[in-house]
mmCIF file of C-alpha atoms in Angstrom:
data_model
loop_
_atom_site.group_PDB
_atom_site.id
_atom_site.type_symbol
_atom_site.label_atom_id
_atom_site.label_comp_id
_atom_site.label_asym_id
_atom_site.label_seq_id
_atom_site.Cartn_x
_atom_site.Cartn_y
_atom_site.Cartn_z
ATOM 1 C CA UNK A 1 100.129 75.251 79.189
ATOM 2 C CA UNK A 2 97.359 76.984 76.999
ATOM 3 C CA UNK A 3 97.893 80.421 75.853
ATOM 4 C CA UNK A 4 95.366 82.888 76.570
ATOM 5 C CA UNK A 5 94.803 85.904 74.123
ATOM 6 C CA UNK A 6 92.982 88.932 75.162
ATOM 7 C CA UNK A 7 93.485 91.261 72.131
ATOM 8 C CA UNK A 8 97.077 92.149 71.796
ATOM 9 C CA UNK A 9 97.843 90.513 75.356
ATOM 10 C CA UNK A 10 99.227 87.034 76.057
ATOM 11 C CA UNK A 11 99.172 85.240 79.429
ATOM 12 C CA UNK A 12 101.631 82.154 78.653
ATOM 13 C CA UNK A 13 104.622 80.717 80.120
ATOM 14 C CA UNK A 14 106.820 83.352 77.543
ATOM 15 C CA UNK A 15 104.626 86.538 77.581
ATOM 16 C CA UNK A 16 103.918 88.977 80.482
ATOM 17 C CA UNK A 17 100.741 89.965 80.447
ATOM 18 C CA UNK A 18 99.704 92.901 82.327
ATOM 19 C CA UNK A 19 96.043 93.739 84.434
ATOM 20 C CA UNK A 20 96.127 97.633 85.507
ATOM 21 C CA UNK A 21 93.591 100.033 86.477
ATOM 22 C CA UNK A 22 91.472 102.206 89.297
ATOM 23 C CA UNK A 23 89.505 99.574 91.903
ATOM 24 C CA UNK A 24 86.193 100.945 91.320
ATOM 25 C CA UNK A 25 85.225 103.119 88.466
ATOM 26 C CA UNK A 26 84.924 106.458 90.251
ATOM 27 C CA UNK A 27 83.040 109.102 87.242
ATOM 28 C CA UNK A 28 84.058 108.969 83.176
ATOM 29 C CA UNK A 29 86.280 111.205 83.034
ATOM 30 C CA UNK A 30 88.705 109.850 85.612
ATOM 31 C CA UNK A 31 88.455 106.176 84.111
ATOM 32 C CA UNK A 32 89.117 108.049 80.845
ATOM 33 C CA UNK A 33 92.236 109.693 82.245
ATOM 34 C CA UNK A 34 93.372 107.246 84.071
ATOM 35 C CA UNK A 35 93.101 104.458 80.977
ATOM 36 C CA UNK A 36 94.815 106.859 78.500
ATOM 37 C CA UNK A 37 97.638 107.262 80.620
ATOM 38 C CA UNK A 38 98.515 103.398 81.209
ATOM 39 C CA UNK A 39 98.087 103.608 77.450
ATOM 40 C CA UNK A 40 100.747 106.076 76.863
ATOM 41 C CA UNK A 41 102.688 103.747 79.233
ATOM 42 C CA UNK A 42 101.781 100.481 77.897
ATOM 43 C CA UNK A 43 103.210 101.909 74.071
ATOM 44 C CA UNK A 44 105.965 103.654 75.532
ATOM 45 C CA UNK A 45 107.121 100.623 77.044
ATOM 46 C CA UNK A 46 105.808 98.034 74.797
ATOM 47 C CA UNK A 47 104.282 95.779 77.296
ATOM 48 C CA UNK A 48 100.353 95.350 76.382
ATOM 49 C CA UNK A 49 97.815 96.145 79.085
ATOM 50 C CA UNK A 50 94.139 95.158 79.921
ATOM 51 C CA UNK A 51 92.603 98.373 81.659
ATOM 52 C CA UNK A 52 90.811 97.054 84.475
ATOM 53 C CA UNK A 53 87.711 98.835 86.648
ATOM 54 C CA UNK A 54 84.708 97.423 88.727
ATOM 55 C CA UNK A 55 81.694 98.843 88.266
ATOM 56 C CA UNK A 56 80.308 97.314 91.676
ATOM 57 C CA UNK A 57 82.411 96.848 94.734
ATOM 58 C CA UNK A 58 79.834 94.920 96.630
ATOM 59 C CA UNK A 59 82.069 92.828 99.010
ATOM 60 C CA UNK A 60 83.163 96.751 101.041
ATOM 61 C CA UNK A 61 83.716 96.211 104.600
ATOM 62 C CA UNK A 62 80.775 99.040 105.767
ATOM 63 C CA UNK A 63 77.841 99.288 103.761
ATOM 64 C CA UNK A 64 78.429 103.100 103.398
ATOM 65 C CA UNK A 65 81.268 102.612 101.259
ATOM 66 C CA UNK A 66 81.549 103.675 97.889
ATOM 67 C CA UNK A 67 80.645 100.691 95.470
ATOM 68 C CA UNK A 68 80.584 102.299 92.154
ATOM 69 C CA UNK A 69 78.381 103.513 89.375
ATOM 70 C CA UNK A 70 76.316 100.357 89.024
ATOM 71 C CA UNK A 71 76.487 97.970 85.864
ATOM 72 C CA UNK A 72 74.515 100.457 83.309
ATOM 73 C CA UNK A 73 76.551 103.275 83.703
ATOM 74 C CA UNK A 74 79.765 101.413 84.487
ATOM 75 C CA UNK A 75 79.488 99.397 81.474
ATOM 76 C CA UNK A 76 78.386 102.446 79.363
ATOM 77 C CA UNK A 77 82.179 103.871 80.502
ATOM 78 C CA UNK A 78 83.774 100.622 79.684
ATOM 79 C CA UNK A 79 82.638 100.924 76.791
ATOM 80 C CA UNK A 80 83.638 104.513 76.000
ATOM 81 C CA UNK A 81 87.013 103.544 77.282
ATOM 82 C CA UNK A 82 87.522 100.758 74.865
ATOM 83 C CA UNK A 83 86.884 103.077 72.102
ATOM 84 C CA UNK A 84 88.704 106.129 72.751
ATOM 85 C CA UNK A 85 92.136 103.996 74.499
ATOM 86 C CA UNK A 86 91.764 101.160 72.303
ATOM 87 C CA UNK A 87 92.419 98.938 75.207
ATOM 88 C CA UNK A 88 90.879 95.686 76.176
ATOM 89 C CA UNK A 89 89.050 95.686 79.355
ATOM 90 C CA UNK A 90 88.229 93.838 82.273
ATOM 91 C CA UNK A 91 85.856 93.850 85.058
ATOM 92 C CA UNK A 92 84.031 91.733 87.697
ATOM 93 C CA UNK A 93 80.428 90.025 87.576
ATOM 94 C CA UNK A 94 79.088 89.279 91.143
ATOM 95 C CA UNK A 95 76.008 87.130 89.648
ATOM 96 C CA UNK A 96 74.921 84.875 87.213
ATOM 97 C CA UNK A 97 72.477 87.391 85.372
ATOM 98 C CA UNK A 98 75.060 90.149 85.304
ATOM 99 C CA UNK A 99 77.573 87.902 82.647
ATOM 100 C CA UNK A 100 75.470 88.030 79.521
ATOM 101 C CA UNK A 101 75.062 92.464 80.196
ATOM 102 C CA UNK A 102 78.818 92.271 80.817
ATOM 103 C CA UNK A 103 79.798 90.046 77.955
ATOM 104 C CA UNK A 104 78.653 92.971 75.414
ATOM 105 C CA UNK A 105 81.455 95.003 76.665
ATOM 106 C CA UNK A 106 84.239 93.495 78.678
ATOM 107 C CA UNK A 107 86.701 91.396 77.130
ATOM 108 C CA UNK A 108 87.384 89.361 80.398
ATOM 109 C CA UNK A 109 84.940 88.702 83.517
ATOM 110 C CA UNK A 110 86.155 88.476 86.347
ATOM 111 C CA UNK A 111 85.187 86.505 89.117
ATOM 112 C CA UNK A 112 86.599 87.849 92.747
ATOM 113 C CA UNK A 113 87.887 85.853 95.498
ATOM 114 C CA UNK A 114 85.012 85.395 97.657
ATOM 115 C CA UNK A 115 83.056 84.074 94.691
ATOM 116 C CA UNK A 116 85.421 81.652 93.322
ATOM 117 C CA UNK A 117 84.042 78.662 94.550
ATOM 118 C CA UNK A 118 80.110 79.910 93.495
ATOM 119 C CA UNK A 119 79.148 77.367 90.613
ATOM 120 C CA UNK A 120 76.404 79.422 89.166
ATOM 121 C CA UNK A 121 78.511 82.631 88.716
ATOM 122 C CA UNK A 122 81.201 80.382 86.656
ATOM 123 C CA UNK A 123 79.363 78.388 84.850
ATOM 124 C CA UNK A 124 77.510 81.599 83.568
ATOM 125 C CA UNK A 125 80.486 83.471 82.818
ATOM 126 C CA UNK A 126 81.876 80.581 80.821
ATOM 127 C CA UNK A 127 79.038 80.439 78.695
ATOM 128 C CA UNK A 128 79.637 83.963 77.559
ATOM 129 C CA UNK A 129 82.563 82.939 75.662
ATOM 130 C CA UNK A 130 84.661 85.619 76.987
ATOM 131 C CA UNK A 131 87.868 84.753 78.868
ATOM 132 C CA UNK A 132 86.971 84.414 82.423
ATOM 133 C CA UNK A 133 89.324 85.179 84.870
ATOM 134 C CA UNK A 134 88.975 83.554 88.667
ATOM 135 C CA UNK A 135 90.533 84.944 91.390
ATOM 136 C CA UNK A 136 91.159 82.311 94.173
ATOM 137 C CA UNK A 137 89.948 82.639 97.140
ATOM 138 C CA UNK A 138 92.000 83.668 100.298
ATOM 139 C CA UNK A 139 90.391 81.125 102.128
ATOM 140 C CA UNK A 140 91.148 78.230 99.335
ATOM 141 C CA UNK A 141 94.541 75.904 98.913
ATOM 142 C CA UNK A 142 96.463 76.535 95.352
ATOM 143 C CA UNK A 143 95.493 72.827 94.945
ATOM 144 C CA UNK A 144 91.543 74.005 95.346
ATOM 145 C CA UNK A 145 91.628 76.006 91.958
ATOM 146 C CA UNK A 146 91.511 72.396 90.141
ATOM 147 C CA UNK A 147 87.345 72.063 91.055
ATOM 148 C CA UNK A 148 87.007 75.493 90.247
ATOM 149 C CA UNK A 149 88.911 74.490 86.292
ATOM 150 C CA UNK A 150 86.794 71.608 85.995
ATOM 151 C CA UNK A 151 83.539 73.610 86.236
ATOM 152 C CA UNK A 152 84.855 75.632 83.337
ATOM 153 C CA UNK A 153 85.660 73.397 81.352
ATOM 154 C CA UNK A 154 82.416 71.282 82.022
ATOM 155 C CA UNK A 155 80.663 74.648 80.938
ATOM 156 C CA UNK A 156 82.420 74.521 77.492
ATOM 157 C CA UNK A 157 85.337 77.164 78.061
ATOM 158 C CA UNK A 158 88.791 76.637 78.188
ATOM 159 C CA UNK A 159 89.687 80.375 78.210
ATOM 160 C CA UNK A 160 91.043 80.479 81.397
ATOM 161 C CA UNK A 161 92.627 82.589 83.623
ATOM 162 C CA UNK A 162 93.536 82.002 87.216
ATOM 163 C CA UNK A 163 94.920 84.568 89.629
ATOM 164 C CA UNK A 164 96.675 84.394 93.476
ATOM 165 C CA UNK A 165 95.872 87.225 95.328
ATOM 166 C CA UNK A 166 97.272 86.297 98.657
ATOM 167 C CA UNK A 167 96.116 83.393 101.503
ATOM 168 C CA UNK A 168 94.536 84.453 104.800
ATOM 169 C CA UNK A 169 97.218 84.228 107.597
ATOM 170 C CA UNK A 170 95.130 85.024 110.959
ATOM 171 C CA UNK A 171 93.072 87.623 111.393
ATOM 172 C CA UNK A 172 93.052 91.115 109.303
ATOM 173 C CA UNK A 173 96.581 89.771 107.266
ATOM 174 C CA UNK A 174 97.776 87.736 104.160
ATOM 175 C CA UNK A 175 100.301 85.885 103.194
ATOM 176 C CA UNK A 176 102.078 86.069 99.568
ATOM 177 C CA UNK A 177 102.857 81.914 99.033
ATOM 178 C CA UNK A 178 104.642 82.181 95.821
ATOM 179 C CA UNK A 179 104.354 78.132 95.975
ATOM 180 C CA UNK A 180 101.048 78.556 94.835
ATOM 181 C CA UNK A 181 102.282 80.300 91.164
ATOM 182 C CA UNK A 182 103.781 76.441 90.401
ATOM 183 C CA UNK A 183 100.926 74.285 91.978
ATOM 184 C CA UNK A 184 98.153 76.337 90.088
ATOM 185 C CA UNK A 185 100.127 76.278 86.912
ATOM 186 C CA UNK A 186 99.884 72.285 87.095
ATOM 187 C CA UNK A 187 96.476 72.642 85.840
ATOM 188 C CA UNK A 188 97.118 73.643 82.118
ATOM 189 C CA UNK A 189 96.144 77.677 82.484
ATOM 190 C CA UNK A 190 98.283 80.550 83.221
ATOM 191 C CA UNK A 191 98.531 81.742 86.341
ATOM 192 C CA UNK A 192 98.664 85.591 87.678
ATOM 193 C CA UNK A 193 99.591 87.295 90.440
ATOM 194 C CA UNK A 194 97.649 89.983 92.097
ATOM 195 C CA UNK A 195 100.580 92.064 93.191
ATOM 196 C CA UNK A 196 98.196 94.513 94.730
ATOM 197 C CA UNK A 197 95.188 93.091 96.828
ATOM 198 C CA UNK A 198 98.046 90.540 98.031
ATOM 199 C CA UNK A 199 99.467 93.482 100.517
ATOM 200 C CA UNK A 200 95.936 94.125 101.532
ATOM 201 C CA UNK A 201 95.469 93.974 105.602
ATOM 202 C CA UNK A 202 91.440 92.927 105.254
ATOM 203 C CA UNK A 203 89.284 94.747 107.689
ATOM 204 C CA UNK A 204 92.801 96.079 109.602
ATOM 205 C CA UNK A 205 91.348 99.857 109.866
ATOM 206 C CA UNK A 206 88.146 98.966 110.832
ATOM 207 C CA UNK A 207 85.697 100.516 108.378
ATOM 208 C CA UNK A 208 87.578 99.366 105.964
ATOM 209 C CA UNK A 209 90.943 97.458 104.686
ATOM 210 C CA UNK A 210 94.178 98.955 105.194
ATOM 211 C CA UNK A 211 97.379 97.282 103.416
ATOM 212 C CA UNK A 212 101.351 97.804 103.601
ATOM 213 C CA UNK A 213 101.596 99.473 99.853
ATOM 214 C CA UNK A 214 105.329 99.515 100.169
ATOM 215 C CA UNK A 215 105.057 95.194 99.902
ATOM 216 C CA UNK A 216 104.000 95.973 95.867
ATOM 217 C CA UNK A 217 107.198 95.920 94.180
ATOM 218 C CA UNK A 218 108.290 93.055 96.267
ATOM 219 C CA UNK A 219 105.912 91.214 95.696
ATOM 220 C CA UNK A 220 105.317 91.243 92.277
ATOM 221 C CA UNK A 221 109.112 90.972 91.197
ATOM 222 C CA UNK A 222 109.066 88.075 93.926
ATOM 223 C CA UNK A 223 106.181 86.503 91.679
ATOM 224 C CA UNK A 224 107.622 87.173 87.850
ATOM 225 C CA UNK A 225 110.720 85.246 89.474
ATOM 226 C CA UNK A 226 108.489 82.523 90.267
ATOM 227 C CA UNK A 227 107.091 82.299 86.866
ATOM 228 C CA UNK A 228 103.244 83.974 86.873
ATOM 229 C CA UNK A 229 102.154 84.589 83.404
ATOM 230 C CA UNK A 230 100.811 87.857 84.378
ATOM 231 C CA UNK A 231 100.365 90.528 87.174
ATOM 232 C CA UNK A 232 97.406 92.386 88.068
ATOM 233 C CA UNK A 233 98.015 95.586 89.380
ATOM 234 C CA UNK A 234 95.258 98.111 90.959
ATOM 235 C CA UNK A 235 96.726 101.704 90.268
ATOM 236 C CA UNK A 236 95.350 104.855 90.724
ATOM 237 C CA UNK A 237 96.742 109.108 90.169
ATOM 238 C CA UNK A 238 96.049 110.268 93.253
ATOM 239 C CA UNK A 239 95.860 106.974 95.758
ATOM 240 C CA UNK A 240 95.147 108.909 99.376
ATOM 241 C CA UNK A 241 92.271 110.259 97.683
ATOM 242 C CA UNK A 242 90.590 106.795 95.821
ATOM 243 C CA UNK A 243 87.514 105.888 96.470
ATOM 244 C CA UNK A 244 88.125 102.000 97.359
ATOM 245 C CA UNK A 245 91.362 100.134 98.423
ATOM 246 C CA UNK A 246 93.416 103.627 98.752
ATOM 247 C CA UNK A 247 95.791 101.796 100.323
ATOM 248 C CA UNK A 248 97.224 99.452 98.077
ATOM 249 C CA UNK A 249 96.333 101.098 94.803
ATOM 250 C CA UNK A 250 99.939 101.627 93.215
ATOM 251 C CA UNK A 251 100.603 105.181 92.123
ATOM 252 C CA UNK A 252 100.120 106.083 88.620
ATOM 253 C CA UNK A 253 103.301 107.780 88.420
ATOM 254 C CA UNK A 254 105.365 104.897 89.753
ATOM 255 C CA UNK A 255 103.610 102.637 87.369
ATOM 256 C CA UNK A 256 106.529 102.494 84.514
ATOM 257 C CA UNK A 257 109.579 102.020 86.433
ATOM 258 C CA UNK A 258 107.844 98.996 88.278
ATOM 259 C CA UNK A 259 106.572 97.580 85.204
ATOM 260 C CA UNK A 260 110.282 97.945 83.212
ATOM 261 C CA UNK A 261 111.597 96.226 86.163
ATOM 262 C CA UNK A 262 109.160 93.262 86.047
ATOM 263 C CA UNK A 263 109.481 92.817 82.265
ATOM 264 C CA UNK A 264 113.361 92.755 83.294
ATOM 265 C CA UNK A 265 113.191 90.092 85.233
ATOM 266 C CA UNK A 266 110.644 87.702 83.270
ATOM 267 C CA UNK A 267 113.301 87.989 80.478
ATOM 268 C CA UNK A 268 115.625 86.222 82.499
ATOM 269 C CA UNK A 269 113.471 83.534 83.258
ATOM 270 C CA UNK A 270 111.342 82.638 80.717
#
């Protein structure tokens, strides 16, 4: 399997590597907060992190949702979290023209699950150079991520990162297949697990998605067990009150223990 490097962290079948951070980017300072804190956490701990934050959240349930700052000022914060934290960091692109603006700041685009199989969007974010990190789609077999590979790599990048977030099961529910960690590791790139958006009910409180937070820390231990190469965690300080996926946003202050436990158990079996 091919290592993947994002700064200090690895995604490979003997590192852990770690995706945590607030949905959507709510104002400076709170990014700023909230990304020196899961610093003090990552170096206390000595597990490397990529802070993650969308600028845009434009697949919200009811257009009067809260998307975000918007890619100028979004990236602008990015930015000034990346110098004052020292962290990598990642966020999403949602089209083609957004990858090159992105590219200047982000050390991993991110493609989200309901764009995963949009050619134009991966192909662009491959040429950037940058890692590129595909979520697959709810709606998409584990065995579906190989066409979604083979555009990569037919766009010159073999920086790749693919990550499970959860299968649709019905309506307004997913379902946590920790088969698919194997079968999407058979394709030469690390896989992780989206520990987070994986206990997500979509659409299941009308306006918007509600989610069974208390699933988290199954979940993701369930998934280091099964061998992920990394887990992507939304977290947040005060989750009743965030602006976008309040409830499955892991609390801040529960962040360490969980983490301690999943680096625990990926000892074991790597």
């Amino acid at each position: 399997m091919k290592e993947v490097k994002v700064g200090n962290v690895i995604f490979s079948e003997k590192h852990l590597g770690v995706i945590a951070g607030p949905c959507v980017i709510e104002s400076r300072d709170h990014s700023l907060k909230m990304a020196s804190e899961i610093k003090q956490i990552s170096d206390k701990i000595k597990l490397p992190i990529i802070f993650k934050s969308s600028f845009d959240k434009a697949n919200r349930t009811s257009i009067k949702s809260f998307r975000g700052p918007g890619i100028d000022k979004g990236m602008k914060i990015l930015s000034d979290v990346k110098a004052e934290t020292g962290l990598p960091v990642l966020t999403d692109i949602h089209t083609s023209d957004q990858a090159g603006i992105v590219a200047e700041v982000a050390d991993v685009l991110q493609v989200p699950a309901f764009l995963s199989r949009q050619t134009d969007i991966l192909v662009a974010a491959s040429e950037t150079g940058r890692p590129v990190n595909i979520k697959k789609g709810q709606f998409l077999a584990p065995w579906d991520v190989e066409h979604i590979v083979h555009k990569i790599e037919e766009a010159g990048s073999n920086n790749i990162l693919l990550t499970d977030r959860g299968t649709q099961f019905g309506y307004n529910n997913l379902v946590a297949d920790m088969r698919a960690i194997p079968l999407m590791k058979e394709y030469g790139y690390p896989v992780i697990f989206d520990a987070t958006h994986s206990a997500q009910l979509p659409g299941g409180s009308g306006g918007h998605s509600s989610g069974m937070r208390d699933m988290i820390p199954t979940l993701a231990r369930s998934a280091v067990a099964a061998g992920c190469c990394g887990v992507f965690m939304e977290v947040h300080d005060n989750v009743e009150s965030a602006k976008s996926d309040a409830a499955t946003q892991w609390p801040l202050s529960k962040l360490e223990n969980l983490l301690i436990d999943l680096m625990n158990i990926h000892r074991v079996v790597s």
